[in-house]
PDB file of C-alpha atoms in Angstrom:
ATOM      1  CA  UNK A   1       6.719  27.021  -8.793  1.00 24.00           C
ATOM      2  CA  UNK A   2       6.776  24.986  -5.589  1.00 27.00           C
ATOM      3  CA  UNK A   3       7.568  21.275  -5.550  1.00 27.00           C
ATOM      4  CA  UNK A   4       7.659  19.101  -2.464  1.00 29.00           C
ATOM      5  CA  UNK A   5      10.988  17.328  -2.182  1.00 30.00           C
ATOM      6  CA  UNK A   6      10.596  15.397   1.055  1.00 30.00           C
ATOM      7  CA  UNK A   7       8.201  14.787   3.920  1.00 30.00           C
ATOM      8  CA  UNK A   8       9.629  12.435   6.513  1.00 31.00           C
ATOM      9  CA  UNK A   9       9.063  11.496  10.147  1.00 32.00           C
ATOM     10  CA  UNK A  10      11.644  10.186  12.623  1.00 30.00           C
ATOM     11  CA  UNK A  11      10.091   7.970  15.280  1.00 27.00           C
ATOM     12  CA  UNK A  12      11.991   7.096  18.454  1.00 26.00           C
ATOM     13  CA  UNK A  13      11.161   5.382  21.726  1.00 27.00           C
ATOM     14  CA  UNK A  14      10.669   8.737  23.452  1.00 27.00           C
ATOM     15  CA  UNK A  15       8.491  11.612  22.245  1.00 30.00           C
ATOM     16  CA  UNK A  16       8.120  14.233  20.880  1.00 31.00           C
ATOM     17  CA  UNK A  17       8.557  13.007  17.319  1.00 32.00           C
ATOM     18  CA  UNK A  18       9.999  15.585  14.936  1.00 33.00           C
ATOM     19  CA  UNK A  19       8.754  15.950  11.381  1.00 34.00           C
ATOM     20  CA  UNK A  20      11.083  17.378   8.733  1.00 36.00           C
ATOM     21  CA  UNK A  21       9.717  18.970   5.570  1.00 37.00           C
ATOM     22  CA  UNK A  22      11.854  20.296   2.709  1.00 37.00           C
ATOM     23  CA  UNK A  23      10.199  22.452   0.036  1.00 37.00           C
ATOM     24  CA  UNK A  24      12.076  23.556  -3.091  1.00 35.00           C
ATOM     25  CA  UNK A  25      11.278  26.605  -5.202  1.00 32.00           C
ATOM     26  CA  UNK A  26      13.019  27.784  -8.349  1.00 34.00           C
ATOM     27  CA  UNK A  27      15.433  29.866  -6.296  1.00 33.00           C
ATOM     28  CA  UNK A  28      15.747  28.388  -2.814  1.00 34.00           C
ATOM     29  CA  UNK A  29      15.264  25.419  -0.527  1.00 34.00           C
ATOM     30  CA  UNK A  30      13.164  25.875   2.627  1.00 33.00           C
ATOM     31  CA  UNK A  31      13.181  23.407   5.522  1.00 35.00           C
ATOM     32  CA  UNK A  32      10.625  23.095   8.314  1.00 35.00           C
ATOM     33  CA  UNK A  33      11.066  20.948  11.416  1.00 35.00           C
ATOM     34  CA  UNK A  34       8.570  20.926  14.278  1.00 34.00           C
ATOM     35  CA  UNK A  35       7.856  18.613  17.224  1.00 32.00           C
ATOM     36  CA  UNK A  36       4.771  16.457  16.821  1.00 30.00           C
ATOM     37  CA  UNK A  37       2.946  18.208  19.681  1.00 31.00           C
ATOM     38  CA  UNK A  38       3.109  21.515  17.756  1.00 30.00           C
ATOM     39  CA  UNK A  39       1.699  19.836  14.651  1.00 34.00           C
ATOM     40  CA  UNK A  40      -1.462  19.147  16.635  1.00 37.00           C
ATOM     41  CA  UNK A  41      -2.326  22.842  16.573  1.00 38.00           C
ATOM     42  CA  UNK A  42      -4.938  23.842  14.009  1.00 41.00           C
ATOM     43  CA  UNK A  43      -2.572  26.031  11.980  1.00 40.00           C
ATOM     44  CA  UNK A  44       0.370  23.639  11.831  1.00 42.00           C
ATOM     45  CA  UNK A  45      -1.794  20.609  11.027  1.00 44.00           C
ATOM     46  CA  UNK A  46      -3.271  22.518   8.065  1.00 43.00           C
ATOM     47  CA  UNK A  47       0.258  23.304   6.841  1.00 41.00           C
ATOM     48  CA  UNK A  48       1.287  19.645   7.109  1.00 41.00           C
ATOM     49  CA  UNK A  49      -1.889  18.529   5.327  1.00 44.00           C
ATOM     50  CA  UNK A  50      -1.142  20.985   2.500  1.00 42.00           C
ATOM     51  CA  UNK A  51       2.424  19.731   2.142  1.00 43.00           C
ATOM     52  CA  UNK A  52       1.365  16.076   2.058  1.00 43.00           C
ATOM     53  CA  UNK A  53      -1.292  16.842  -0.555  1.00 45.00           C
ATOM     54  CA  UNK A  54       1.240  18.871  -2.562  1.00 44.00           C
ATOM     55  CA  UNK A  55       3.438  15.786  -2.653  1.00 49.00           C
ATOM     56  CA  UNK A  56       0.589  13.809  -4.264  1.00 48.00           C
ATOM     57  CA  UNK A  57      -0.549  16.570  -6.622  1.00 48.00           C
ATOM     58  CA  UNK A  58       3.046  17.126  -7.781  1.00 71.00           C
ATOM     59  CA  UNK A  59       3.486  13.417  -8.533  1.00 80.00           C
ATOM     60  CA  UNK A  60       4.324  14.244 -12.133  1.00 79.00           C
ATOM     61  CA  UNK A  61       7.427  16.050 -10.802  1.00 82.00           C
ATOM     62  CA  UNK A  62       8.688  13.169  -8.634  1.00 85.00           C
ATOM     63  CA  UNK A  63      11.066  12.149 -11.436  1.00 87.00           C
ATOM     64  CA  UNK A  64      12.957  15.439 -11.014  1.00 84.00           C
ATOM     65  CA  UNK A  65      14.243  14.238  -7.634  1.00 83.00           C
ATOM     66  CA  UNK A  66      13.748  10.477  -8.034  1.00 85.00           C
ATOM     67  CA  UNK A  67      14.702   9.442 -11.617  1.00 89.00           C
ATOM     68  CA  UNK A  68      13.125   5.977 -11.308  1.00 86.00           C
ATOM     69  CA  UNK A  69       9.702   7.648 -11.023  1.00 90.00           C
ATOM     70  CA  UNK A  70       9.971   8.535 -14.714  1.00 94.00           C
ATOM     71  CA  UNK A  71      10.897   5.012 -15.798  1.00 95.00           C
ATOM     72  CA  UNK A  72       9.172   2.639 -18.210  1.00 95.00           C
ATOM     73  CA  UNK A  73       8.000   0.115 -15.564  1.00 91.00           C
ATOM     74  CA  UNK A  74       5.996   2.285 -13.168  1.00 92.00           C
ATOM     75  CA  UNK A  75       3.038   1.336 -10.965  1.00 89.00           C
ATOM     76  CA  UNK A  76       0.120   1.432 -10.487  1.00 90.00           C
ATOM     77  CA  UNK A  77      -1.563   0.761 -13.854  1.00 92.00           C
ATOM     78  CA  UNK A  78      -5.016   0.434 -15.383  1.00 94.00           C
ATOM     79  CA  UNK A  79      -5.599  -3.252 -16.208  1.00 91.00           C
ATOM     80  CA  UNK A  80      -7.536  -3.751 -19.460  1.00 93.00           C
ATOM     81  CA  UNK A  81      -9.084  -7.203 -19.046  1.00 90.00           C
ATOM     82  CA  UNK A  82      -9.630  -7.861 -22.772  1.00 91.00           C
ATOM     83  CA  UNK A  83      -5.876  -7.518 -23.343  1.00 94.00           C
ATOM     84  CA  UNK A  84      -4.551  -9.749 -20.537  1.00 94.00           C
ATOM     85  CA  UNK A  85      -2.911 -13.099 -21.408  1.00 94.00           C
ATOM     86  CA  UNK A  86      -3.485 -16.384 -19.561  1.00 93.00           C
ATOM     87  CA  UNK A  87      -0.413 -17.942 -17.889  1.00 90.00           C
ATOM     88  CA  UNK A  88      -1.034 -21.504 -16.556  1.00 88.00           C
ATOM     89  CA  UNK A  89       2.079 -21.224 -14.350  1.00 86.00           C
ATOM     90  CA  UNK A  90       0.278 -18.728 -12.081  1.00 86.00           C
ATOM     91  CA  UNK A  91      -0.921 -21.119  -9.363  1.00 85.00           C
ATOM     92  CA  UNK A  92      -3.026 -20.615  -6.211  1.00 79.00           C
ATOM     93  CA  UNK A  93      -1.626 -19.233  -2.919  1.00 77.00           C
ATOM     94  CA  UNK A  94      -1.367 -20.974   0.460  1.00 78.00           C
ATOM     95  CA  UNK A  95      -1.952 -18.763   3.533  1.00 75.00           C
ATOM     96  CA  UNK A  96      -0.537 -20.223   6.782  1.00 78.00           C
ATOM     97  CA  UNK A  97      -1.156 -18.621  10.189  1.00 74.00           C
ATOM     98  CA  UNK A  98      -3.032 -15.590   8.891  1.00 64.00           C
ATOM     99  CA  UNK A  99      -5.909 -16.465  11.263  1.00 64.00           C
ATOM    100  CA  UNK A 100      -3.724 -15.914  14.365  1.00 66.00           C
ATOM    101  CA  UNK A 101      -4.291 -12.817  16.520  1.00 65.00           C
ATOM    102  CA  UNK A 102      -1.320 -10.566  17.334  1.00 63.00           C
ATOM    103  CA  UNK A 103      -0.497  -7.312  19.066  1.00 68.00           C
ATOM    104  CA  UNK A 104       0.460  -4.785  16.394  1.00 70.00           C
ATOM    105  CA  UNK A 105       1.922  -1.289  16.371  1.00 72.00           C
ATOM    106  CA  UNK A 106       0.507   1.373  14.037  1.00 74.00           C
ATOM    107  CA  UNK A 107       2.485   4.254  12.513  1.00 71.00           C
ATOM    108  CA  UNK A 108       1.460   7.205  10.324  1.00 70.00           C
ATOM    109  CA  UNK A 109       4.091   7.786   7.628  1.00 64.00           C
ATOM    110  CA  UNK A 110       2.405  10.869   6.150  1.00 62.00           C
ATOM    111  CA  UNK A 111       1.422   9.134   2.901  1.00 58.00           C
ATOM    112  CA  UNK A 112       0.071   5.901   4.439  1.00 64.00           C
ATOM    113  CA  UNK A 113      -0.566   4.193   7.779  1.00 68.00           C
ATOM    114  CA  UNK A 114       1.306   0.935   8.447  1.00 72.00           C
ATOM    115  CA  UNK A 115       0.383  -1.865  10.888  1.00 71.00           C
ATOM    116  CA  UNK A 116       3.411  -3.860  12.089  1.00 73.00           C
ATOM    117  CA  UNK A 117       3.190  -7.506  13.188  1.00 69.00           C
ATOM    118  CA  UNK A 118       5.033  -8.501  16.384  1.00 65.00           C
ATOM    119  CA  UNK A 119       5.325 -12.224  15.525  1.00 61.00           C
ATOM    120  CA  UNK A 120       5.997 -12.479  11.776  1.00 54.00           C
ATOM    121  CA  UNK A 121       7.384 -16.040  11.878  1.00 64.00           C
ATOM    122  CA  UNK A 122       3.879 -17.381  12.574  1.00 70.00           C
ATOM    123  CA  UNK A 123       2.263 -15.897   9.435  1.00 75.00           C
ATOM    124  CA  UNK A 124       3.483 -17.421   6.172  1.00 79.00           C
ATOM    125  CA  UNK A 125       2.668 -17.186   2.486  1.00 78.00           C
ATOM    126  CA  UNK A 126       3.674 -19.593  -0.291  1.00 81.00           C
ATOM    127  CA  UNK A 127       2.525 -20.684  -3.741  1.00 82.00           C
ATOM    128  CA  UNK A 128       1.290 -18.260  -6.389  1.00 80.00           C
ATOM    129  CA  UNK A 129       4.484 -18.729  -8.366  1.00 77.00           C
ATOM    130  CA  UNK A 130       6.604 -17.272  -5.528  1.00 76.00           C
ATOM    131  CA  UNK A 131      10.192 -18.596  -5.314  1.00 76.00           C
ATOM    132  CA  UNK A 132      10.160 -19.227  -1.524  1.00 78.00           C
ATOM    133  CA  UNK A 133       8.074 -19.174   1.676  1.00 81.00           C
ATOM    134  CA  UNK A 134       7.460 -15.669   3.060  1.00 79.00           C
ATOM    135  CA  UNK A 135       6.417 -14.325   6.489  1.00 80.00           C
ATOM    136  CA  UNK A 136       4.115 -11.336   7.091  1.00 76.00           C
ATOM    137  CA  UNK A 137       5.609  -8.236   8.737  1.00 75.00           C
ATOM    138  CA  UNK A 138       3.087  -5.413   8.141  1.00 75.00           C
ATOM    139  CA  UNK A 139       0.139  -4.122   6.158  1.00 74.00           C
ATOM    140  CA  UNK A 140      -0.768  -0.613   5.001  1.00 72.00           C
ATOM    141  CA  UNK A 141      -3.634   1.160   3.235  1.00 73.00           C
ATOM    142  CA  UNK A 142      -4.155   3.596   0.361  1.00 71.00           C
ATOM    143  CA  UNK A 143      -7.489   5.465   0.157  1.00 69.00           C
ATOM    144  CA  UNK A 144      -9.297   8.451  -1.336  1.00 65.00           C
ATOM    145  CA  UNK A 145     -11.836  11.097  -0.345  1.00 65.00           C
ATOM    146  CA  UNK A 146     -14.907   9.267  -1.722  1.00 60.00           C
ATOM    147  CA  UNK A 147     -16.069   5.859  -2.991  1.00 59.00           C
ATOM    148  CA  UNK A 148     -15.002   6.650  -6.567  1.00 62.00           C
ATOM    149  CA  UNK A 149     -11.261   6.823  -5.947  1.00 63.00           C
ATOM    150  CA  UNK A 150      -8.592   5.636  -3.552  1.00 64.00           C
ATOM    151  CA  UNK A 151      -7.217   2.384  -4.941  1.00 78.00           C
ATOM    152  CA  UNK A 152      -3.922   2.720  -6.740  1.00 81.00           C
ATOM    153  CA  UNK A 153      -4.717   0.172  -9.451  1.00 84.00           C
ATOM    154  CA  UNK A 154      -7.824   0.294 -11.626  1.00 85.00           C
ATOM    155  CA  UNK A 155      -9.543  -2.348 -13.779  1.00 86.00           C
ATOM    156  CA  UNK A 156     -11.007  -1.260 -17.130  1.00 90.00           C
ATOM    157  CA  UNK A 157     -10.871   2.321 -15.844  1.00 90.00           C
ATOM    158  CA  UNK A 158     -12.794   1.577 -12.639  1.00 84.00           C
ATOM    159  CA  UNK A 159     -11.227   2.635  -9.342  1.00 79.00           C
ATOM    160  CA  UNK A 160     -12.153   1.473  -5.860  1.00 75.00           C
ATOM    161  CA  UNK A 161     -12.182   3.509  -2.630  1.00 73.00           C
ATOM    162  CA  UNK A 162      -9.342   1.653  -0.917  1.00 73.00           C
ATOM    163  CA  UNK A 163      -6.374  -0.630  -1.597  1.00 77.00           C
ATOM    164  CA  UNK A 164      -4.489  -2.589   1.051  1.00 73.00           C
ATOM    165  CA  UNK A 165      -1.052  -4.237   0.893  1.00 72.00           C
ATOM    166  CA  UNK A 166       0.220  -6.941   3.285  1.00 72.00           C
ATOM    167  CA  UNK A 167       4.024  -7.057   3.228  1.00 72.00           C
ATOM    168  CA  UNK A 168       5.821 -10.406   3.548  1.00 74.00           C
ATOM    169  CA  UNK A 169       9.566 -11.087   3.590  1.00 74.00           C
ATOM    170  CA  UNK A 170      11.480 -14.318   2.970  1.00 74.00           C
ATOM    171  CA  UNK A 171      11.235 -16.631   5.972  1.00 83.00           C
ATOM    172  CA  UNK A 172      14.985 -16.777   6.564  1.00 78.00           C
ATOM    173  CA  UNK A 173      15.381 -13.024   7.150  1.00 72.00           C
ATOM    174  CA  UNK A 174      15.092 -11.257  10.495  1.00 74.00           C
ATOM    175  CA  UNK A 175      13.833  -7.902   9.208  1.00 68.00           C
ATOM    176  CA  UNK A 176      12.482  -6.100   6.170  1.00 61.00           C
ATOM    177  CA  UNK A 177      15.826  -4.339   5.791  1.00 59.00           C
ATOM    178  CA  UNK A 178      17.630  -7.675   5.542  1.00 66.00           C
ATOM    179  CA  UNK A 179      15.118  -9.019   3.009  1.00 61.00           C
ATOM    180  CA  UNK A 180      15.481  -5.981   0.769  1.00 54.00           C
ATOM    181  CA  UNK A 181      19.081  -6.963   0.053  1.00 54.00           C
ATOM    182  CA  UNK A 182      17.726 -10.110  -1.638  1.00 59.00           C
ATOM    183  CA  UNK A 183      16.476  -9.763  -5.209  1.00 52.00           C
ATOM    184  CA  UNK A 184      13.433 -11.910  -4.297  1.00 57.00           C
ATOM    185  CA  UNK A 185      13.209 -11.030  -0.601  1.00 56.00           C
ATOM    186  CA  UNK A 186       9.736  -9.485  -0.271  1.00 60.00           C
ATOM    187  CA  UNK A 187       6.099 -10.302  -1.140  1.00 61.00           C
ATOM    188  CA  UNK A 188       2.803  -8.539  -0.250  1.00 55.00           C
ATOM    189  CA  UNK A 189      -1.014  -9.390  -0.009  1.00 52.00           C
ATOM    190  CA  UNK A 190      -4.365  -7.755   1.033  1.00 41.00           C
ATOM    191  CA  UNK A 191      -8.216  -7.947   1.851  1.00 37.00           C
ATOM    192  CA  UNK A 192     -11.144  -7.053   4.365  1.00 33.00           C
ATOM    193  CA  UNK A 193     -14.318  -7.880   6.409  1.00 38.00           C
ATOM    194  CA  UNK A 194     -16.170  -6.678   9.555  1.00 40.00           C
ATOM    195  CA  UNK A 195     -12.997  -6.653  11.638  1.00 48.00           C
ATOM    196  CA  UNK A 196     -11.914  -3.733   9.469  1.00 58.00           C
ATOM    197  CA  UNK A 197     -13.628  -1.620  12.159  1.00 56.00           C
ATOM    198  CA  UNK A 198     -10.634  -2.291  14.399  1.00 57.00           C
ATOM    199  CA  UNK A 199      -8.285  -1.027  11.712  1.00 60.00           C
ATOM    200  CA  UNK A 200     -10.446   2.049  11.051  1.00 60.00           C
ATOM    201  CA  UNK A 201     -10.442   2.856  14.780  1.00 62.00           C
ATOM    202  CA  UNK A 202      -6.647   2.651  14.856  1.00 60.00           C
ATOM    203  CA  UNK A 203      -6.361   4.965  11.839  1.00 60.00           C
ATOM    204  CA  UNK A 204      -8.268   7.611  13.774  1.00 60.00           C
ATOM    205  CA  UNK A 205      -5.655   7.495  16.534  1.00 61.00           C
ATOM    206  CA  UNK A 206      -2.670   8.219  14.274  1.00 55.00           C
ATOM    207  CA  UNK A 207      -3.933  11.279  12.439  1.00 56.00           C
ATOM    208  CA  UNK A 208      -0.572  12.992  11.928  1.00 55.00           C
ATOM    209  CA  UNK A 209       2.723  11.974  10.392  1.00 55.00           C
ATOM    210  CA  UNK A 210       5.070  10.325  12.884  1.00 58.00           C
ATOM    211  CA  UNK A 211       2.375   9.334  15.372  1.00 57.00           C
ATOM    212  CA  UNK A 212       2.792   5.806  16.732  1.00 53.00           C
ATOM    213  CA  UNK A 213       0.209   3.546  18.431  1.00 50.00           C
ATOM    214  CA  UNK A 214       1.279   0.391  20.267  1.00 51.00           C
ATOM    215  CA  UNK A 215      -0.527  -2.905  20.875  1.00 49.00           C
ATOM    216  CA  UNK A 216      -3.720  -3.022  18.886  1.00 50.00           C
ATOM    217  CA  UNK A 217      -5.060  -6.583  18.621  1.00 48.00           C
ATOM    218  CA  UNK A 218      -5.455  -7.716  15.038  1.00 49.00           C
ATOM    219  CA  UNK A 219      -4.934 -10.610  12.617  1.00 46.00           C
ATOM    220  CA  UNK A 220      -4.319 -10.971   8.883  1.00 49.00           C
ATOM    221  CA  UNK A 221      -7.058 -13.500   8.148  1.00 45.00           C
ATOM    222  CA  UNK A 222      -9.908 -11.003   7.942  1.00 45.00           C
ATOM    223  CA  UNK A 223      -8.200  -9.486   4.914  1.00 48.00           C
ATOM    224  CA  UNK A 224      -8.244 -12.824   3.116  1.00 48.00           C
ATOM    225  CA  UNK A 225     -11.109 -15.059   4.332  1.00 46.00           C
ATOM    226  CA  UNK A 226     -13.945 -13.399   2.424  1.00 41.00           C
ATOM    227  CA  UNK A 227     -12.064 -13.503  -0.859  1.00 43.00           C
ATOM    228  CA  UNK A 228     -11.473 -17.227  -0.364  1.00 45.00           C
ATOM    229  CA  UNK A 229     -15.230 -17.668   0.168  1.00 42.00           C
ATOM    230  CA  UNK A 230     -15.888 -15.857  -3.109  1.00 38.00           C
ATOM    231  CA  UNK A 231     -13.814 -18.360  -5.063  1.00 41.00           C
ATOM    232  CA  UNK A 232     -12.132 -21.728  -4.524  1.00 41.00           C
ATOM    233  CA  UNK A 233      -9.076 -20.212  -6.140  1.00 53.00           C
ATOM    234  CA  UNK A 234      -8.021 -16.585  -5.907  1.00 65.00           C
ATOM    235  CA  UNK A 235      -7.903 -15.288  -9.483  1.00 80.00           C
ATOM    236  CA  UNK A 236      -5.336 -12.617 -10.181  1.00 81.00           C
ATOM    237  CA  UNK A 237      -3.415 -10.546 -12.713  1.00 84.00           C
ATOM    238  CA  UNK A 238       0.391 -10.375 -12.844  1.00 83.00           C
ATOM    239  CA  UNK A 239       2.715  -7.726 -14.299  1.00 85.00           C
ATOM    240  CA  UNK A 240       6.150  -6.189 -13.760  1.00 83.00           C
ATOM    241  CA  UNK A 241       6.124  -2.784 -12.094  1.00 82.00           C
ATOM    242  CA  UNK A 242       7.503  -0.545  -9.361  1.00 81.00           C
ATOM    243  CA  UNK A 243       6.956   0.786  -5.864  1.00 78.00           C
ATOM    244  CA  UNK A 244       4.233   3.457  -5.885  1.00 80.00           C
ATOM    245  CA  UNK A 245       6.069   5.959  -3.664  1.00 77.00           C
ATOM    246  CA  UNK A 246       9.447   7.679  -4.224  1.00 78.00           C
ATOM    247  CA  UNK A 247      11.985   6.383  -5.159  1.00 75.00           C
ATOM    248  CA  UNK A 248       9.647   4.259  -7.342  1.00 81.00           C
ATOM    249  CA  UNK A 249      12.121   1.359  -7.628  1.00 76.00           C
ATOM    250  CA  UNK A 250      11.280  -0.698 -10.732  1.00 78.00           C
ATOM    251  CA  UNK A 251      11.730  -3.953  -8.837  1.00 72.00           C
ATOM    252  CA  UNK A 252       8.219  -5.257  -8.210  1.00 72.00           C
ATOM    253  CA  UNK A 253       6.293  -8.249  -9.513  1.00 72.00           C
ATOM    254  CA  UNK A 254       2.670  -7.205  -8.948  1.00 80.00           C
ATOM    255  CA  UNK A 255      -0.251  -9.577  -8.348  1.00 75.00           C
ATOM    256  CA  UNK A 256      -3.639  -7.832  -8.566  1.00 80.00           C
ATOM    257  CA  UNK A 257      -6.549 -10.044  -7.493  1.00 76.00           C
ATOM    258  CA  UNK A 258      -9.834 -10.046  -9.402  1.00 76.00           C
ATOM    259  CA  UNK A 259     -11.899 -10.466  -6.237  1.00 68.00           C
ATOM    260  CA  UNK A 260     -12.840  -7.233  -4.478  1.00 65.00           C
ATOM    261  CA  UNK A 261     -13.942  -7.216  -0.836  1.00 61.00           C
ATOM    262  CA  UNK A 262     -16.906  -5.163   0.464  1.00 60.00           C
ATOM    263  CA  UNK A 263     -16.419  -2.142   2.686  1.00 60.00           C
ATOM    264  CA  UNK A 264     -19.342  -0.159   4.086  1.00 57.00           C
ATOM    265  CA  UNK A 265     -19.922   3.544   3.443  1.00 58.00           C
ATOM    266  CA  UNK A 266     -19.715   4.097   7.208  1.00 58.00           C
ATOM    267  CA  UNK A 267     -16.252   2.542   7.292  1.00 55.00           C
ATOM    268  CA  UNK A 268     -15.205   4.563   4.266  1.00 53.00           C
ATOM    269  CA  UNK A 269     -16.165   7.850   5.959  1.00 55.00           C
ATOM    270  CA  UNK A 270     -13.061   7.705   8.167  1.00 52.00           C
ATOM    271  CA  UNK A 271     -10.991   8.998   5.252  1.00 45.00           C
ATOM    272  CA  UNK A 272     -12.996  12.186   4.708  1.00 44.00           C
ATOM    273  CA  UNK A 273     -12.872  13.095   8.403  1.00 49.00           C
ATOM    274  CA  UNK A 274      -9.097  12.834   8.779  1.00 49.00           C
ATOM    275  CA  UNK A 275      -6.399  15.298   7.656  1.00 45.00           C
ATOM    276  CA  UNK A 276      -4.672  12.720   5.426  1.00 48.00           C
ATOM    277  CA  UNK A 277      -6.703  11.785   2.330  1.00 55.00           C
ATOM    278  CA  UNK A 278      -5.939  10.994  -1.301  1.00 57.00           C
ATOM    279  CA  UNK A 279      -2.958   8.823  -0.337  1.00 63.00           C
ATOM    280  CA  UNK A 280      -2.610   7.024  -3.662  1.00 72.00           C
ATOM    281  CA  UNK A 281      -0.586   7.455  -6.852  1.00 83.00           C
ATOM    282  CA  UNK A 282      -2.311   7.986 -10.234  1.00 87.00           C
ATOM    283  CA  UNK A 283      -2.129   5.165 -12.794  1.00 92.00           C
ATOM    284  CA  UNK A 284       0.984   5.082 -14.989  1.00 95.00           C
ATOM    285  CA  UNK A 285       1.533   4.222 -18.657  1.00 95.00           C
ATOM    286  CA  UNK A 286       1.872   0.529 -19.475  1.00 97.00           C
ATOM    287  CA  UNK A 287       4.664   1.237 -22.003  1.00 97.00           C
ATOM    288  CA  UNK A 288       4.284  -2.057 -23.845  1.00 96.00           C
ATOM    289  CA  UNK A 289       4.241  -4.323 -20.785  1.00 97.00           C
ATOM    290  CA  UNK A 290       2.151  -7.508 -20.834  1.00 96.00           C
ATOM    291  CA  UNK A 291      -0.378  -8.211 -18.060  1.00 94.00           C
ATOM    292  CA  UNK A 292      -0.985 -11.913 -17.369  1.00 91.00           C
ATOM    293  CA  UNK A 293      -3.893 -13.678 -15.640  1.00 90.00           C
ATOM    294  CA  UNK A 294      -4.133 -16.898 -13.633  1.00 88.00           C
ATOM    295  CA  UNK A 295      -7.434 -17.953 -15.275  1.00 83.00           C
ATOM    296  CA  UNK A 296      -8.564 -18.296 -18.922  1.00 78.00           C
ATOM    297  CA  UNK A 297     -10.141 -15.227 -20.522  1.00 63.00           C
ATOM    298  CA  UNK A 298     -13.687 -16.689 -20.477  1.00 58.00           C
ATOM    299  CA  UNK A 299     -13.500 -16.918 -16.652  1.00 58.00           C
ATOM    300  CA  UNK A 300     -12.669 -13.245 -16.118  1.00 56.00           C
ATOM    301  CA  UNK A 301     -15.304 -11.057 -14.509  1.00 51.00           C
ATOM    302  CA  UNK A 302     -15.388  -7.788 -12.599  1.00 47.00           C
ATOM    303  CA  UNK A 303     -18.001  -7.243  -9.895  1.00 40.00           C
ATOM    304  CA  UNK A 304     -19.806  -4.013 -10.918  1.00 37.00           C
ATOM    305  CA  UNK A 305     -20.914  -1.061  -8.799  1.00 35.00           C
ATOM    306  CA  UNK A 306     -19.521  -2.343  -5.496  1.00 36.00           C
ATOM    307  CA  UNK A 307     -17.962  -0.282  -2.758  1.00 37.00           C
ATOM    308  CA  UNK A 308     -14.922  -2.492  -2.332  1.00 40.00           C
ATOM    309  CA  UNK A 309     -11.504  -2.879  -0.832  1.00 45.00           C
ATOM    310  CA  UNK A 310      -9.095  -3.698  -3.662  1.00 47.00           C
ATOM    311  CA  UNK A 311      -7.242  -6.983  -3.143  1.00 48.00           C
ATOM    312  CA  UNK A 312      -3.570  -7.055  -4.180  1.00 50.00           C
ATOM    313  CA  UNK A 313      -0.272  -8.844  -3.769  1.00 50.00           C
ATOM    314  CA  UNK A 314       3.165  -7.932  -5.004  1.00 46.00           C
ATOM    315  CA  UNK A 315       6.690  -9.317  -4.811  1.00 46.00           C
ATOM    316  CA  UNK A 316       9.599  -6.922  -4.617  1.00 46.00           C
ATOM    317  CA  UNK A 317      13.002  -7.443  -6.165  1.00 43.00           C
ATOM    318  CA  UNK A 318      15.372  -4.638  -5.173  1.00 37.00           C
ATOM    319  CA  UNK A 319      17.094  -2.459  -2.598  1.00 38.00           C
ATOM    320  CA  UNK A 320      14.293  -0.078  -1.514  1.00 39.00           C
ATOM    321  CA  UNK A 321      14.528   0.664   2.230  1.00 42.00           C
ATOM    322  CA  UNK A 322      10.888   1.336   3.132  1.00 46.00           C
ATOM    323  CA  UNK A 323       7.392   0.096   2.333  1.00 47.00           C
ATOM    324  CA  UNK A 324       4.524   2.565   2.847  1.00 51.00           C
TER     325      UNK A 324
END
């Protein structure tokens, strides 16, 4: 039986980028390294697509190579709204500078596409029970092949076609790597509106793992503004979990917002036309964990039958070296 052990890309200032794939069988280990330009051929791109999909389909075997992936605090989860508990200490968030426009770089990691901010000091996040002020450094997406799947989290069994995470680090740190040495160094948020077209266009230009696009103009506000219009206070759920990609570090305080943001079917079609789809992890067992909410139970509601971008935030407490 085949199991995918690793798919990784090494990006440098000069091209070509090389992609390394390691596949393990019961009797041997096979490695495959090719320059990015070769991966653009029809045959090689199909092989890479198969290997990436194998990594997702073999998610149940991740724990064989990454023990944390079999732990008791894994993410994502299905949130059952009738079982959540109200916590009055979960306050509202303050977004500072998210309306500013920046040049960003875009990179395909094989299991997600990340957008990196060139001026993180200008985009800050505080409140929401966070222990410090954080600055935004990047955002990335998870999506599926149709409008019935794609988000990593689900609410009362309902999944959404896309989920987006905006990664913030503590203001005092110079890089994500520095922040990850702090037990409360990282926080993440997400959202969407019409400017999502710019993001969708960029996704189409980084179709293969390791591809890098420089200087797209973008800002963080369009992922947040509509949700603020929907409610004077962003309502959210809170639970203790993990990263959703190997090594699945159980070091995350998740904040899952109740508000979902609309995305058109036309925008959603980008996922079915690209070689990388289904880039999300299945829901994991709750294993006795408690999910809290920022609003009383009588205020909870889920918007039904919407094509929506799932709105999330999480804080990370641990040593993980990458966010995708």
